[in-house]
Each structure stands twice: as structure tokens, then as C-alpha cells.
PDB file of C-alpha atoms in Angstrom:
ATOM      1  CA  MET A  62    -100.932 -11.318  24.015  1.00  0.00           C
ATOM      2  CA  SER A  63     -98.413  -9.382  25.989  1.00  0.00           C
ATOM      3  CA  THR A  64     -95.644 -10.871  24.383  1.00  0.00           C
ATOM      4  CA  LEU A  65     -94.988 -10.916  20.787  1.00  0.00           C
ATOM      5  CA  ALA A  66     -93.170 -14.230  19.794  1.00  0.00           C
ATOM      6  CA  PHE A  67     -91.747 -12.922  16.673  1.00  0.00           C
ATOM      7  CA  PRO A  68     -87.722 -13.429  15.539  1.00  0.00           C
ATOM      8  CA  PRO A  69     -86.313 -10.019  15.101  1.00  0.00           C
ATOM      9  CA  LEU A  70     -86.175  -9.142  11.429  1.00  0.00           C
ATOM     10  CA  ASP A  71     -83.100  -9.206   9.245  1.00  0.00           C
ATOM     11  CA  ARG A  72     -81.903  -5.957   8.173  1.00  0.00           C
ATOM     12  CA  SER A  73     -79.123  -7.130   6.023  1.00  0.00           C
ATOM     13  CA  SER A  74     -82.330  -8.146   3.647  1.00  0.00           C
ATOM     14  CA  THR A  75     -83.301  -7.024   0.395  1.00  0.00           C
ATOM     15  CA  ALA A  76     -87.024  -7.933   1.868  1.00  0.00           C
ATOM     16  CA  PRO A  77     -88.873  -5.435   2.648  1.00  0.00           C
ATOM     17  CA  ILE A  78     -89.757  -4.662   6.672  1.00  0.00           C
ATOM     18  CA  TRP A  79     -93.045  -4.269   5.587  1.00  0.00           C
ATOM     19  CA  PHE A  80     -92.904  -8.382   3.477  1.00  0.00           C
ATOM     20  CA  GLN A  81     -90.877  -9.566   7.430  1.00  0.00           C
ATOM     21  CA  ILE A  82     -93.203  -7.678   9.332  1.00  0.00           C
ATOM     22  CA  MET A  83     -96.870  -9.106   7.286  1.00  0.00           C
ATOM     23  CA  ARG A  84     -94.816 -12.236   6.552  1.00  0.00           C
ATOM     24  CA  ALA A  85     -94.089 -12.709  10.655  1.00  0.00           C
ATOM     25  CA  ILE A  86     -97.578 -12.766  11.264  1.00  0.00           C
ATOM     26  CA  GLU A  87     -99.508 -14.609   8.690  1.00  0.00           C
ATOM     27  CA  SER A  88     -96.919 -17.284   9.952  1.00  0.00           C
ATOM     28  CA  ARG A  89     -98.121 -17.094  13.884  1.00  0.00           C
ATOM     29  CA  ILE A  90    -101.997 -17.175  12.371  1.00  0.00           C
ATOM     30  CA  SER A  91    -100.875 -20.475   9.797  1.00  0.00           C
ATOM     31  CA  ASP A  92     -99.373 -22.009  13.031  1.00  0.00           C
ATOM     32  CA  GLY A  93    -102.079 -21.548  15.807  1.00  0.00           C
ATOM     33  CA  THR A  94    -100.065 -19.290  17.693  1.00  0.00           C
ATOM     34  CA  TRP A  95    -103.274 -17.056  16.971  1.00  0.00           C
ATOM     35  CA  MET A  96    -107.081 -18.361  16.404  1.00  0.00           C
ATOM     36  CA  ALA A  97    -109.790 -16.999  14.906  1.00  0.00           C
ATOM     37  CA  GLY A  98    -111.173 -14.219  17.076  1.00  0.00           C
ATOM     38  CA  ASP A  99    -107.998 -13.093  18.416  1.00  0.00           C
ATOM     39  CA  ARG A 100    -107.638  -9.256  18.389  1.00  0.00           C
ATOM     40  CA  LEU A 101    -103.559  -8.611  17.021  1.00  0.00           C
ATOM     41  CA  PRO A 102    -101.429  -6.255  19.124  1.00  0.00           C
ATOM     42  CA  SER A 103    -101.889  -2.570  18.491  1.00  0.00           C
ATOM     43  CA  GLU A 104     -99.710  -0.264  15.560  1.00  0.00           C
ATOM     44  CA  SER A 105     -97.835   1.310  18.330  1.00  0.00           C
ATOM     45  CA  GLU A 106     -97.161  -1.991  20.143  1.00  0.00           C
ATOM     46  CA  LEU A 107     -95.991  -4.191  16.716  1.00  0.00           C
ATOM     47  CA  CYS A 108     -93.873  -0.367  15.771  1.00  0.00           C
ATOM     48  CA  ALA A 109     -92.032  -0.742  18.984  1.00  0.00           C
ATOM     49  CA  HIS A 110     -91.369  -4.481  18.854  1.00  0.00           C
ATOM     50  CA  PHE A 111     -89.884  -4.791  15.538  1.00  0.00           C
ATOM     51  CA  ALA A 112     -88.760  -1.214  15.786  1.00  0.00           C
ATOM     52  CA  ALA A 113     -90.721  -0.148  12.643  1.00  0.00           C
ATOM     53  CA  SER A 114     -92.036   2.834  11.432  1.00  0.00           C
ATOM     54  CA  ARG A 115     -96.185   3.001  11.190  1.00  0.00           C
ATOM     55  CA  THR A 116     -96.002   2.584   7.391  1.00  0.00           C
ATOM     56  CA  SER A 117     -94.588   0.081   7.486  1.00  0.00           C
ATOM     57  CA  VAL A 118     -96.558  -1.658   9.829  1.00  0.00           C
ATOM     58  CA  ARG A 119     -99.714  -0.579   8.400  1.00  0.00           C
ATOM     59  CA  GLU A 120     -98.937  -1.457   5.265  1.00  0.00           C
ATOM     60  CA  ALA A 121     -98.268  -5.022   6.263  1.00  0.00           C
ATOM     61  CA  LEU A 122    -101.954  -5.347   8.841  1.00  0.00           C
ATOM     62  CA  SER A 123    -103.172  -3.889   5.113  1.00  0.00           C
ATOM     63  CA  ARG A 124    -101.915  -6.643   3.451  1.00  0.00           C
ATOM     64  CA  LEU A 125    -102.705  -9.692   5.430  1.00  0.00           C
ATOM     65  CA  GLU A 126    -106.504  -7.554   5.487  1.00  0.00           C
ATOM     66  CA  SER A 127    -106.911  -7.987   1.573  1.00  0.00           C
ATOM     67  CA  ALA A 128    -105.529 -11.538   2.659  1.00  0.00           C
ATOM     68  CA  HIS A 129    -109.062 -11.664   4.250  1.00  0.00           C
ATOM     69  CA  MET A 130    -106.108 -13.530   7.028  1.00  0.00           C
ATOM     70  CA  ILE A 131    -107.244 -10.057   9.469  1.00  0.00           C
ATOM     71  CA  SER A 132    -110.239  -8.136   9.633  1.00  0.00           C
ATOM     72  CA  ARG A 133    -110.754  -3.938  11.234  1.00  0.00           C
ATOM     73  CA  ARG A 134    -113.335  -4.694  12.320  1.00  0.00           C
ATOM     74  CA  GLN A 135    -117.099  -1.549  12.677  1.00  0.00           C
ATOM     75  CA  GLY A 136    -117.202  -0.269  16.179  1.00  0.00           C
ATOM     76  CA  SER A 137    -113.687  -2.137  17.976  1.00  0.00           C
ATOM     77  CA  LYS A 138    -110.415  -0.521  17.487  1.00  0.00           C
ATOM     78  CA  GLY A 139    -107.560  -2.756  16.717  1.00  0.00           C
ATOM     79  CA  ALA A 140    -107.368  -6.031  14.032  1.00  0.00           C
ATOM     80  CA  PHE A 141    -108.389  -9.756  14.300  1.00  0.00           C
ATOM     81  CA  VAL A 142    -107.616 -12.916  13.021  1.00  0.00           C
ATOM     82  CA  GLU A 143    -110.137 -14.466  10.985  1.00  0.00           C
ATOM     83  CA  GLY A 144    -108.695 -17.579  11.062  1.00  0.00           C
ATOM     84  CA  ALA A 145    -105.574 -19.826   9.257  1.00  0.00           C
ATOM     85  CA  GLN A 146    -106.283 -20.086   5.571  1.00  0.00           C
ATOM     86  CA  GLY A 147    -105.401 -23.478   5.673  1.00  0.00           C
ATOM     87  CA  PRO A 148    -104.124 -24.469   2.241  1.00  0.00           C
ATOM     88  CA  SER A 149    -106.519 -26.119  -0.815  1.00  0.00           C
ATOM     89  CA  ALA A 150    -105.780 -29.202  -2.587  1.00  0.00           C
ATOM     90  CA  TRP A 151    -104.686 -29.234  -5.591  1.00  0.00           C
ATOM     91  CA  THR A 152    -105.742 -32.909  -7.438  1.00  0.00           C
ATOM     92  CA  LEU A 153    -102.727 -33.247  -9.559  1.00  0.00           C
ATOM     93  CA  PRO A 154    -104.583 -36.299 -11.696  1.00  0.00           C
ATOM     94  CA  SER A 155    -104.134 -39.382 -15.244  1.00  0.00           C
ATOM     95  CA  ALA A 156    -107.206 -36.630 -16.242  1.00  0.00           C
ATOM     96  CA  PRO A 157    -105.759 -34.587 -19.175  1.00  0.00           C
ATOM     97  CA  SER A 158    -106.572 -31.388 -17.304  1.00  0.00           C
ATOM     98  CA  LEU A 159    -103.044 -29.249 -15.981  1.00  0.00           C
ATOM     99  CA  LEU A 160    -104.248 -28.841 -11.931  1.00  0.00           C
ATOM    100  CA  GLY A 161    -107.649 -30.662 -11.650  1.00  0.00           C
ATOM    101  CA  GLU A 162    -108.876 -27.248 -11.158  1.00  0.00           C
ATOM    102  CA  TYR A 163    -111.879 -26.419 -13.922  1.00  0.00           C
ATOM    103  CA  SER A 164    -115.567 -26.959 -12.877  1.00  0.00           C
ATOM    104  CA  GLU A 165    -118.421 -28.391 -14.963  1.00  0.00           C
ATOM    105  CA  ASP A 166    -119.404 -24.723 -16.948  1.00  0.00           C
ATOM    106  CA  GLY A 167    -115.046 -25.147 -18.130  1.00  0.00           C
ATOM    107  CA  ARG A 168    -114.340 -22.234 -15.304  1.00  0.00           C
ATOM    108  CA  SER A 169    -111.691 -22.235 -13.012  1.00  0.00           C
ATOM    109  CA  THR A 170    -111.029 -22.517  -9.520  1.00  0.00           C
ATOM    110  CA  LEU A 171    -108.124 -20.291  -9.950  1.00  0.00           C
ATOM    111  CA  THR A 172    -107.800 -16.644 -10.542  1.00  0.00           C
ATOM    112  CA  SER A 173    -104.908 -15.770 -12.844  1.00  0.00           C
ATOM    113  CA  GLN A 174    -103.426 -12.498 -13.884  1.00  0.00           C
ATOM    114  CA  ILE A 175    -101.114 -12.846 -16.906  1.00  0.00           C
ATOM    115  CA  LEU A 176     -97.240 -11.264 -16.521  1.00  0.00           C
ATOM    116  CA  ARG A 177     -96.557 -11.865 -20.556  1.00  0.00           C
ATOM    117  CA  ALA A 178     -97.759 -13.243 -23.731  1.00  0.00           C
ATOM    118  CA  GLY A 179     -97.024 -13.516 -26.800  1.00  0.00           C
ATOM    119  CA  VAL A 180     -94.826 -14.598 -29.985  1.00  0.00           C
ATOM    120  CA  GLU A 181     -91.264 -15.099 -28.695  1.00  0.00           C
ATOM    121  CA  ILE A 182     -88.130 -17.099 -29.950  1.00  0.00           C
ATOM    122  CA  LEU A 183     -88.742 -21.203 -27.529  1.00  0.00           C
ATOM    123  CA  PRO A 184     -85.732 -20.945 -24.891  1.00  0.00           C
ATOM    124  CA  SER A 185     -83.804 -24.364 -26.424  1.00  0.00           C
ATOM    125  CA  TRP A 186     -85.058 -26.584 -24.029  1.00  0.00           C
ATOM    126  CA  ALA A 187     -88.589 -25.305 -24.431  1.00  0.00           C
ATOM    127  CA  ALA A 188     -88.457 -26.130 -27.546  1.00  0.00           C
ATOM    128  CA  ALA A 189     -86.593 -28.966 -27.614  1.00  0.00           C
ATOM    129  CA  VAL A 190     -89.979 -30.219 -25.920  1.00  0.00           C
ATOM    130  CA  VAL A 191     -92.309 -28.403 -28.508  1.00  0.00           C
ATOM    131  CA  GLY A 192     -90.992 -27.339 -30.777  1.00  0.00           C
ATOM    132  CA  PRO A 193     -88.832 -30.135 -33.056  1.00  0.00           C
ATOM    133  CA  ARG A 194     -91.344 -28.461 -36.246  1.00  0.00           C
ATOM    134  CA  ALA A 195     -92.149 -25.227 -34.590  1.00  0.00           C
ATOM    135  CA  GLU A 196     -92.385 -22.122 -37.389  1.00  0.00           C
ATOM    136  CA  ILE A 197     -89.312 -20.675 -38.580  1.00  0.00           C
ATOM    137  CA  GLY A 198     -86.874 -18.712 -36.533  1.00  0.00           C
ATOM    138  CA  GLY A 199     -87.921 -21.581 -33.453  1.00  0.00           C
ATOM    139  CA  ALA A 200     -90.825 -18.922 -32.515  1.00  0.00           C
ATOM    140  CA  GLY A 201     -94.598 -19.784 -29.727  1.00  0.00           C
ATOM    141  CA  PHE A 202     -96.219 -18.417 -28.080  1.00  0.00           C
ATOM    142  CA  VAL A 203     -95.572 -18.620 -23.895  1.00  0.00           C
ATOM    143  CA  LEU A 204     -97.853 -17.896 -21.263  1.00  0.00           C
ATOM    144  CA  GLU A 205     -96.640 -16.085 -17.945  1.00  0.00           C
ATOM    145  CA  ARG A 206     -99.257 -16.343 -14.539  1.00  0.00           C
ATOM    146  CA  VAL A 207     -99.826 -15.530 -11.252  1.00  0.00           C
ATOM    147  CA  ARG A 208    -102.788 -17.923 -10.479  1.00  0.00           C
ATOM    148  CA  ALA A 209    -104.323 -17.451  -6.349  1.00  0.00           C
ATOM    149  CA  VAL A 210    -106.975 -19.564  -4.417  1.00  0.00           C
ATOM    150  CA  GLY A 211    -109.240 -16.306  -3.503  1.00  0.00           C
ATOM    151  CA  THR A 212    -107.667 -13.458  -2.592  1.00  0.00           C
ATOM    152  CA  ARG A 213    -104.154 -15.426  -2.163  1.00  0.00           C
ATOM    153  CA  THR A 214    -101.182 -15.770  -4.188  1.00  0.00           C
ATOM    154  CA  ALA A 215    -100.705 -19.458  -5.354  1.00  0.00           C
ATOM    155  CA  VAL A 216     -99.109 -20.237  -8.103  1.00  0.00           C
ATOM    156  CA  HIS A 217     -96.016 -18.971 -10.733  1.00  0.00           C
ATOM    157  CA  VAL A 218     -96.445 -20.773 -13.859  1.00  0.00           C
ATOM    158  CA  ILE A 219     -95.501 -20.767 -17.570  1.00  0.00           C
ATOM    159  CA  ASN A 220     -96.648 -22.619 -20.390  1.00  0.00           C
ATOM    160  CA  TYR A 221     -94.561 -22.785 -23.371  1.00  0.00           C
ATOM    161  CA  MET A 222     -97.285 -23.474 -26.768  1.00  0.00           C
ATOM    162  CA  PRO A 223     -96.523 -23.880 -30.776  1.00  0.00           C
ATOM    163  CA  ALA A 224     -97.247 -19.874 -31.954  1.00  0.00           C
ATOM    164  CA  ARG A 225    -100.696 -21.224 -33.519  1.00  0.00           C
ATOM    165  CA  PHE A 226    -101.888 -21.076 -29.617  1.00  0.00           C
ATOM    166  CA  ALA A 227    -101.493 -17.546 -29.608  1.00  0.00           C
ATOM    167  CA  GLY A 228    -104.983 -16.730 -31.021  1.00  0.00           C
ATOM    168  CA  LEU A 229    -107.078 -17.721 -27.238  1.00  0.00           C
ATOM    169  CA  LEU A 230    -104.958 -14.688 -25.555  1.00  0.00           C
ATOM    170  CA  ALA A 231    -108.703 -12.980 -25.963  1.00  0.00           C
ATOM    171  CA  ASP A 232    -110.172 -16.412 -24.303  1.00  0.00           C
ATOM    172  CA  LEU A 233    -107.367 -16.082 -21.606  1.00  0.00           C
ATOM    173  CA  ARG A 234    -107.726 -13.104 -20.329  1.00  0.00           C
ATOM    174  CA  ASP A 235    -110.532 -13.725 -17.920  1.00  0.00           C
ATOM    175  CA  PRO A 236    -109.123 -14.464 -15.105  1.00  0.00           C
ATOM    176  CA  ARG A 237    -111.335 -17.354 -14.395  1.00  0.00           C
ATOM    177  CA  ALA A 238    -110.693 -19.171 -17.346  1.00  0.00           C
ATOM    178  CA  SER A 239    -108.621 -22.327 -17.904  1.00  0.00           C
ATOM    179  CA  LEU A 240    -105.980 -23.066 -20.490  1.00  0.00           C
ATOM    180  CA  TYR A 241    -106.551 -26.960 -21.686  1.00  0.00           C
ATOM    181  CA  ALA A 242    -110.859 -25.981 -21.352  1.00  0.00           C
ATOM    182  CA  THR A 243    -109.905 -23.330 -23.325  1.00  0.00           C
ATOM    183  CA  ILE A 244    -107.387 -25.074 -25.959  1.00  0.00           C
ATOM    184  CA  THR A 245    -110.258 -27.913 -25.834  1.00  0.00           C
ATOM    185  CA  ARG A 246    -113.148 -25.528 -26.781  1.00  0.00           C
ATOM    186  CA  VAL A 247    -110.892 -22.548 -29.443  1.00  0.00           C
ATOM    187  CA  ALA A 248    -109.038 -24.336 -31.049  1.00  0.00           C
ATOM    188  CA  GLY A 249    -109.939 -27.791 -30.674  1.00  0.00           C
ATOM    189  CA  VAL A 250    -107.421 -29.955 -29.653  1.00  0.00           C
ATOM    190  CA  ARG A 251    -108.566 -32.240 -26.599  1.00  0.00           C
ATOM    191  CA  ILE A 252    -105.054 -33.071 -24.378  1.00  0.00           C
ATOM    192  CA  ALA A 253    -104.754 -36.975 -24.173  1.00  0.00           C
ATOM    193  CA  ARG A 254    -101.732 -37.470 -21.618  1.00  0.00           C
ATOM    194  CA  MET A 255     -99.374 -35.443 -20.010  1.00  0.00           C
ATOM    195  CA  HIS A 256     -96.446 -36.289 -17.829  1.00  0.00           C
ATOM    196  CA  ARG A 257     -94.976 -34.674 -14.634  1.00  0.00           C
ATOM    197  CA  SER A 258     -92.322 -34.253 -12.687  1.00  0.00           C
ATOM    198  CA  ILE A 259     -91.792 -32.616  -8.711  1.00  0.00           C
ATOM    199  CA  GLU A 260     -89.667 -31.489  -6.975  1.00  0.00           C
ATOM    200  CA  ALA A 261     -88.586 -29.213  -3.796  1.00  0.00           C
ATOM    201  CA  VAL A 262     -86.774 -26.200  -4.071  1.00  0.00           C
ATOM    202  CA  SER A 263     -85.671 -23.355  -2.704  1.00  0.00           C
ATOM    203  CA  ALA A 264     -87.182 -20.025  -4.664  1.00  0.00           C
ATOM    204  CA  ASP A 265     -84.935 -17.676  -5.421  1.00  0.00           C
ATOM    205  CA  ARG A 266     -84.822 -14.167  -5.380  1.00  0.00           C
ATOM    206  CA  THR A 267     -87.501 -13.969  -8.558  1.00  0.00           C
ATOM    207  CA  LEU A 268     -90.512 -15.997  -7.735  1.00  0.00           C
ATOM    208  CA  ALA A 269     -89.933 -15.299  -4.043  1.00  0.00           C
ATOM    209  CA  SER A 270     -91.079 -11.486  -5.320  1.00  0.00           C
ATOM    210  CA  ILE A 271     -94.040 -13.192  -7.153  1.00  0.00           C
ATOM    211  CA  LEU A 272     -95.041 -15.577  -4.832  1.00  0.00           C
ATOM    212  CA  GLU A 273     -94.887 -13.126  -1.472  1.00  0.00           C
ATOM    213  CA  VAL A 274     -91.753 -15.483   0.153  1.00  0.00           C
ATOM    214  CA  GLU A 275     -88.909 -15.359   1.191  1.00  0.00           C
ATOM    215  CA  ALA A 276     -86.162 -15.567  -1.387  1.00  0.00           C
ATOM    216  CA  GLY A 277     -84.475 -19.094  -0.068  1.00  0.00           C
ATOM    217  CA  HIS A 278     -88.582 -19.874   1.110  1.00  0.00           C
ATOM    218  CA  PRO A 279     -89.017 -23.637   0.089  1.00  0.00           C
ATOM    219  CA  ILE A 280     -91.839 -24.690  -2.946  1.00  0.00           C
ATOM    220  CA  VAL A 281     -92.623 -27.177  -4.528  1.00  0.00           C
ATOM    221  CA  VAL A 282     -91.888 -27.251  -8.697  1.00  0.00           C
ATOM    222  CA  VAL A 283     -94.284 -28.971 -10.668  1.00  0.00           C
ATOM    223  CA  GLU A 284     -93.380 -29.455 -15.214  1.00  0.00           C
ATOM    224  CA  ALA A 285     -95.335 -31.048 -16.805  1.00  0.00           C
ATOM    225  CA  VAL A 286     -95.783 -31.652 -21.487  1.00  0.00           C
ATOM    226  CA  ALA A 287     -99.390 -32.284 -22.740  1.00  0.00           C
ATOM    227  CA  TYR A 288     -99.594 -34.791 -25.272  1.00  0.00           C
ATOM    228  CA  ASP A 289    -102.442 -34.382 -27.757  1.00  0.00           C
ATOM    229  CA  ASP A 290    -104.344 -37.132 -29.513  1.00  0.00           C
ATOM    230  CA  ASN A 291    -101.968 -37.498 -32.278  1.00  0.00           C
ATOM    231  CA  GLY A 292     -98.735 -37.508 -29.726  1.00  0.00           C
ATOM    232  CA  GLU A 293     -97.795 -33.788 -30.421  1.00  0.00           C
ATOM    233  CA  PRO A 294     -96.492 -32.802 -27.304  1.00  0.00           C
ATOM    234  CA  ILE A 295     -98.017 -28.953 -27.378  1.00  0.00           C
ATOM    235  CA  ASP A 296     -97.531 -27.522 -23.897  1.00  0.00           C
ATOM    236  CA  PHE A 297     -94.506 -27.484 -21.870  1.00  0.00           C
ATOM    237  CA  SER A 298     -95.376 -26.134 -18.384  1.00  0.00           C
ATOM    238  CA  ARG A 299     -93.410 -24.908 -14.895  1.00  0.00           C
ATOM    239  CA  ALA A 300     -95.719 -24.506 -11.689  1.00  0.00           C
ATOM    240  CA  SER A 301     -94.024 -22.762  -9.100  1.00  0.00           C
ATOM    241  CA  VAL A 302     -96.293 -23.805  -5.960  1.00  0.00           C
ATOM    242  CA  ARG A 303     -96.550 -22.029  -2.532  1.00  0.00           C
ATOM    243  CA  THR A 304     -97.347 -25.104  -0.166  1.00  0.00           C
ATOM    244  CA  ASP A 305     -99.102 -23.215   2.509  1.00  0.00           C
ATOM    245  CA  ARG A 306    -101.253 -22.185  -0.033  1.00  0.00           C
ATOM    246  CA  LEU A 307    -102.320 -24.470  -2.484  1.00  0.00           C
ATOM    247  CA  ARG A 308    -101.582 -28.311  -1.104  1.00  0.00           C
ATOM    248  CA  VAL A 309    -100.240 -31.160  -4.040  1.00  0.00           C
ATOM    249  CA  SER A 310    -101.431 -34.090  -4.197  1.00  0.00           C
ATOM    250  CA  VAL A 311    -101.758 -37.115  -7.370  1.00  0.00           C
ATOM    251  CA  ASP A 312    -104.779 -38.905  -8.215  1.00  0.00           C
ATOM    252  CA  THR A 313    -103.390 -42.366 -10.080  1.00  0.00           C
ATOM    253  CA  GLY A 314    -107.304 -43.559 -11.000  1.00  0.00           C
ATOM    254  CA  PHE A 315    -108.814 -42.920 -14.046  1.00  0.00           C
ATOM    255  CA  ASP A 316    -110.194 -39.872 -15.860  1.00  0.00           C
ATOM    256  CA  ALA A 317    -114.240 -39.879 -17.366  1.00  0.00           C
ATOM    257  CA  ALA A 318    -112.924 -41.252 -20.812  1.00  0.00           C
ATOM    258  CA  GLY A 319    -111.205 -43.851 -18.427  1.00  0.00           C
ATOM    259  CA  ILE A 320    -106.817 -43.014 -19.428  1.00  0.00           C
ATOM    260  CA  SER A 321    -104.987 -45.267 -17.008  1.00  0.00           C
ATOM    261  CA  SER A 322    -102.002 -43.607 -15.055  1.00  0.00           C
ATOM    262  CA  GLN A 323    -100.117 -45.922 -17.263  1.00  0.00           C
ATOM    263  CA  SER A 324    -101.245 -44.431 -20.410  1.00  0.00           C
ATOM    264  CA  ALA A 325    -101.260 -40.775 -18.652  1.00  0.00           C
ATOM    265  CA  SER A 326     -98.117 -40.636 -18.509  1.00  0.00           C
ATOM    266  CA  GLY A 327     -95.967 -39.867 -20.919  1.00  0.00           C
ATOM    267  CA  ARG A 328     -92.399 -39.979 -21.519  1.00  0.00           C
ATOM    268  CA  TYR A 329     -90.456 -36.111 -21.818  1.00  0.00           C
ATOM    269  CA  PRO A 330     -89.134 -36.226 -25.842  1.00  0.00           C
ATOM    270  CA  VAL A 331     -85.574 -36.694 -26.472  1.00  0.00           C
ATOM    271  CA  PRO A 332     -84.152 -33.035 -25.209  1.00  0.00           C
ATOM    272  CA  LEU A 333     -81.840 -31.370 -27.652  1.00  0.00           C
ATOM    273  CA  GLU A 334     -78.116 -31.105 -26.914  1.00  0.00           C
ATOM    274  CA  GLY A 335     -77.021 -28.960 -24.763  1.00  0.00           C
ATOM    275  CA  SER A 336     -80.727 -28.205 -22.594  1.00  0.00           C
ATOM    276  CA  ARG A 337     -81.115 -27.487 -20.006  1.00  0.00           C
ATOM    277  CA  PRO A 338     -84.017 -27.129 -17.199  1.00  0.00           C
ATOM    278  CA  LEU A 339     -85.901 -24.100 -17.385  1.00  0.00           C
ATOM    279  CA  ASP A 340     -84.497 -21.010 -15.361  1.00  0.00           C
ATOM    280  CA  PRO A 341     -87.805 -19.032 -14.325  1.00  0.00           C
ATOM    281  CA  SER A 342     -85.038 -16.382 -13.528  1.00  0.00           C
ATOM    282  CA  SER A 343     -84.302 -16.440 -16.900  1.00  0.00           C
ATOM    283  CA  ARG A 344     -86.758 -14.183 -19.236  1.00  0.00           C
TER     284      ARG A 344
END
């Protein structure tokens, strides 16, 4: 690989140099420029091309190795491409599962890291959905997580729920726990129908840092409201998705209980006056 077809680094960017190098290499692997088994340029070549320190280059390579995109083979000098990992499928079914992602044993195929969890005063736009009968003071259970496909961060999700569901937190600390499976198993509440909206947005600085992309990188946001058997909304969630790692698709069929796409769609409750869309950067 005598030619390094990388754009120059943006020295005015707030993104660290190692991060920009990592993303540059990752993009060449993802677009097929470098294939499985190809040898990457040496650290010295990368340092020279990017006019970057060896520390920055090594950090970038270390991150790519942790994500299993490259490897350092014993007895060989340098790093090698392990293969482009295309996006996994994230199907939004008409079934109650928000992600359609838990297996037969009720455990999620994604892993989660909890960033924030506890009973808080709900923002007005969340209380408008799940809090019309909220506890005194408008408190609710807030769960913020980063979710990964294998070792690759793919989703940032915030759930706003009635405060009574805070008792699920101990079970949700399992990285493979499925929120909705846990609600059914522990709280005895079945998710009967869902309403979802999907839009493309640009990642702000907060989301960009969490999802390991540049600010302004295109992502998909899925907002959802889950309803119980009584038609009460019990969860308002916003999931921000890296579609280069998790492809969003829609299943409009029937679930095991025969819930049609029409009955599963639902509608958002009328928002309170002055409410606004969820802003993930508001904390």
C-alpha cells in the first residue's frame, strides 16, 4: 500500500487526532479499499502521512484492534485487516419488542452499558407521554444506556418510564438484559402495542462522542412509545443509531400473539402545551 488515500486531518476540529485517524482507517476498511488480510501501513508511515505523533497513531490502532477490525499477528510485523464488518440488522417489528432483539431466553443480542439510571423529575415532553398520572412532582424512572453489537458501539438510548419501574434496575445491570423482557418477567407488565417514528438527523457533539463519530455525522433516531394491555403508555424512548453498524429495517407482519401492524402502531398521546421534542443533549 504505497499510497495512503486519506483526507487531511482537521486541526481545527474538537475531535482528538487519534479519533480522526481511527475513523479514516475504519472508513477505508468499511468501503472495501482495504480487504481482509491486507496489511496496514506501518506506524511510521501513518505518523508521516498524518503528521501525527506515534502516541496518536497507536491509540487509533488500539481502538480498531479492540473493535476486531484489525489484528496484530504473532510473529508478523504490523497490523492486518480482519475484515469489514457490515451493519447488523435491527428490525422494528409489530411485535412488542422495541428492538426485536432478545433471544428465546429473554436475553438481548446487544450488550448495554448504563450511563444513568434513577428516579428524576421528568422533562415536560417526557411527562406529557408517560406522566399524565405521574407520581407527585412529576418524577419518573430514567434509564440511559449505550448499546453495542459485539464490541462496536451502535446505539444510544434513553427510556422515560413511570417511577414504579425503578425497581427493575438491579435486573437491568446485566449487560445482556432486555428492558421489555424484564418488564414482563419481573413487573408482570406486557407490552401490547408500540408507536414509532423514525428520522434522520446529524449527531450533535454529545451524541458524536458517545457513538464514536464526528459531530454532524448522519444517524437515525427512533422514538417509540410502548403501551400496556390497558392502553396506558409506560415507556417513551429515543434511540440514536449508527446505521453503518446497525441497519434499521421494518417488519409490518404479525407477532406471535397475532398483533397486526395496525393495532401495534398506536398514537402518541396529545402532548402538553409547550412541550418539545426530546433533546438528548439536555441533561
